Amino acid sequence: MVYDHVIYGRTVDFRSVEERDAKATLEMRMNPNLNQHLHKIENSIENQIAFIRKQRSTPGDYLFLAEDKAGNPVGMRGILNFDAEKKTCETGRLIGQGNAVQNTEITIFGYDFAFQVLGVESILLTVLEKNTNVLSGHRRYGAVETKREYMNQFQEYLITEVLTRNSYYERRPAIYRLIERLG
């Protein structure tokens, strides 16, 4: 789906991915420093354009591009499987290639979008066990582990966590103060 507004931040701006972003988003997905915990994809602009078209038309799925204040792509964030009745969604496709402050703001914008714009009460998070940076980030925001499942294709465990609105908003002010101070 498409969110027709830009979310302006201190260090990044956040908007729905468009077809014109295919080259930049593919480069992020193909970067070995950023993709080690992501599903592998084919290195093809045509396939990336098709993926963006599909993402923009899939009910309940949103894909955002984060750009620094000069307009350079610095990350992506997916919000998936939004269910208005259950007031839930999932996160996915978090890629941050900016600095630590920008990457933190990308994470916050994804959670804020889910809680404030979509009105969810909880967000389902999944992460591979070896992705310790993301796991510790989830915990910093208040996520709680709910399930662990071994994934043969990755040869490691997939950890499922839940982040509730209350847990997030208890921790958000302190995290955002870091952005204000350092950004």
XYZ file of C-alpha atoms in Angstrom:
183
model
C 0.000 0.000 0.000
C 1.009 3.593 -0.353
C 1.155 6.180 2.412
C 0.714 9.488 0.596
C 2.607 11.664 3.067
C 6.236 12.268 3.885
C 7.211 11.942 7.538
C 9.840 14.574 8.269
C 12.381 13.939 11.001
C 15.467 15.545 12.461
C 17.936 13.442 10.435
C 15.846 11.558 7.850
C 12.612 11.840 5.916
C 10.420 8.778 5.451
C 8.167 8.109 2.441
C 6.606 5.234 0.529
C 8.988 3.549 -1.891
C 8.361 4.317 -5.555
C 9.475 2.566 -8.733
C 12.115 5.269 -9.269
C 13.763 3.965 -6.073
C 14.429 0.504 -7.538
C 18.153 1.047 -8.135
C 18.780 2.442 -4.634
C 16.687 -0.188 -2.861
C 18.258 -3.017 -4.855
C 21.736 -1.725 -3.978
C 20.774 -1.796 -0.287
C 19.404 -5.321 -0.623
C 22.526 -6.512 -2.469
C 25.008 -4.898 -0.049
C 26.691 -7.819 1.770
C 27.192 -5.654 4.876
C 23.438 -5.036 5.083
C 21.826 -8.207 3.720
C 23.387 -11.005 5.758
C 20.146 -11.499 7.736
C 17.710 -10.943 4.840
C 16.174 -13.333 2.362
C 18.296 -13.495 -0.766
C 16.916 -11.886 -3.916
C 17.907 -11.772 -7.561
C 20.131 -8.850 -8.577
C 17.772 -7.375 -11.165
C 16.307 -3.884 -11.502
C 13.305 -5.357 -13.346
C 12.562 -7.723 -10.463
C 12.997 -4.911 -7.941
C 10.540 -2.726 -9.871
C 8.075 -5.633 -9.936
C 8.580 -6.121 -6.199
C 7.927 -2.409 -5.536
C 4.768 -2.482 -7.694
C 3.524 -5.532 -5.815
C 4.364 -3.990 -2.438
C 2.521 -0.778 -3.299
C -0.610 -2.714 -4.239
C -0.662 -5.335 -1.468
C -3.336 -4.522 1.122
C -1.847 -4.150 4.592
C 1.794 -3.901 3.441
C 3.845 -0.691 3.382
C 7.452 -0.187 2.321
C 9.213 3.045 3.195
C 12.419 4.635 1.999
C 14.391 6.820 4.391
C 16.432 9.648 2.916
C 18.905 11.931 4.631
C 18.253 15.673 4.498
C 20.194 15.897 1.204
C 17.820 13.353 -0.396
C 20.224 10.394 -0.343
C 18.693 6.983 0.443
C 19.895 5.752 3.840
C 17.455 2.967 4.640
C 14.213 1.066 4.175
C 11.520 -0.140 6.523
C 8.625 -2.509 5.869
C 5.374 -2.620 7.815
C 3.522 -5.782 6.812
C 0.291 -7.698 7.336
C -1.636 -4.848 8.932
C -4.871 -6.223 10.383
C -7.284 -3.437 11.346
C -9.618 -5.771 13.227
C -6.895 -7.352 15.352
C -4.982 -4.037 15.559
C -1.713 -5.767 14.700
C 1.002 -5.677 12.065
C 4.467 -7.077 11.488
C 7.740 -5.398 10.716
C 10.129 -6.425 8.008
C 12.839 -5.247 5.658
C 14.698 -2.968 8.025
C 17.854 -1.789 6.350
C 19.785 1.095 7.806
C 22.880 2.264 6.010
C 22.996 5.688 7.607
C 24.731 6.640 10.808
C 23.517 5.378 14.191
C 21.215 8.370 14.751
C 19.628 8.043 11.293
C 19.136 4.288 11.732
C 17.482 4.878 15.104
C 15.140 7.440 13.582
C 14.240 4.978 10.786
C 13.288 2.421 13.435
C 11.230 4.949 15.388
C 9.402 6.121 12.261
C 8.376 2.547 11.472
C 7.001 1.981 14.969
C 5.357 5.429 15.088
C 3.668 4.783 11.743
C 2.272 1.481 12.988
C 1.060 2.799 16.344
C -0.015 6.324 15.365
C -1.181 6.102 11.755
C -2.412 2.509 11.571
C -3.548 2.460 15.207
C -2.184 -0.976 16.067
C -1.893 -2.164 19.647
C 0.982 -4.566 19.008
C 3.661 -5.266 16.424
C 4.996 -8.732 15.660
C 8.765 -8.747 15.151
C 10.828 -11.615 13.773
C 14.598 -11.791 13.685
C 17.247 -14.430 13.240
C 19.042 -15.295 16.467
C 22.489 -14.332 15.140
C 21.269 -10.814 14.330
C 22.206 -9.665 17.813
C 22.182 -5.934 16.998
C 18.541 -6.039 15.955
C 17.602 -8.319 18.850
C 19.113 -5.934 21.391
C 17.400 -3.031 19.605
C 14.034 -4.748 19.864
C 14.570 -5.281 23.587
C 15.589 -1.636 24.029
C 12.197 -0.622 22.612
C 10.365 -3.067 24.905
C 9.799 -6.158 22.738
C 9.268 -9.482 24.498
C 10.176 -12.872 23.014
C 7.163 -15.131 22.400
C 8.481 -17.960 20.230
C 11.640 -19.611 18.881
C 11.644 -21.796 15.762
C 14.593 -23.451 14.020
C 14.920 -22.411 10.369
C 16.752 -24.992 8.251
C 17.361 -22.579 5.368
C 19.310 -20.240 7.694
C 20.695 -22.927 10.030
C 19.622 -20.890 13.056
C 16.613 -19.943 15.141
C 13.999 -17.407 14.128
C 12.888 -15.465 17.179
C 9.400 -13.996 17.308
C 8.777 -11.029 19.590
C 5.887 -8.713 20.351
C 6.154 -4.981 20.903
C 3.087 -3.454 22.540
C 2.014 0.151 22.308
C 2.477 0.652 26.063
C 5.974 -0.845 26.178
C 7.075 1.226 23.192
C 5.742 4.515 24.492
C 7.353 3.949 27.898
C 10.774 3.800 26.199
C 10.363 6.082 23.181
C 11.001 9.434 24.954
C 14.447 8.419 26.206
C 15.442 7.017 22.810
C 14.208 10.089 20.937
C 16.138 12.387 23.307
C 19.304 10.732 21.957
C 18.286 11.682 18.411
C 17.608 15.249 19.514
C 20.942 15.469 21.308
C 23.087 13.780 18.646
C 21.140 14.501 15.435
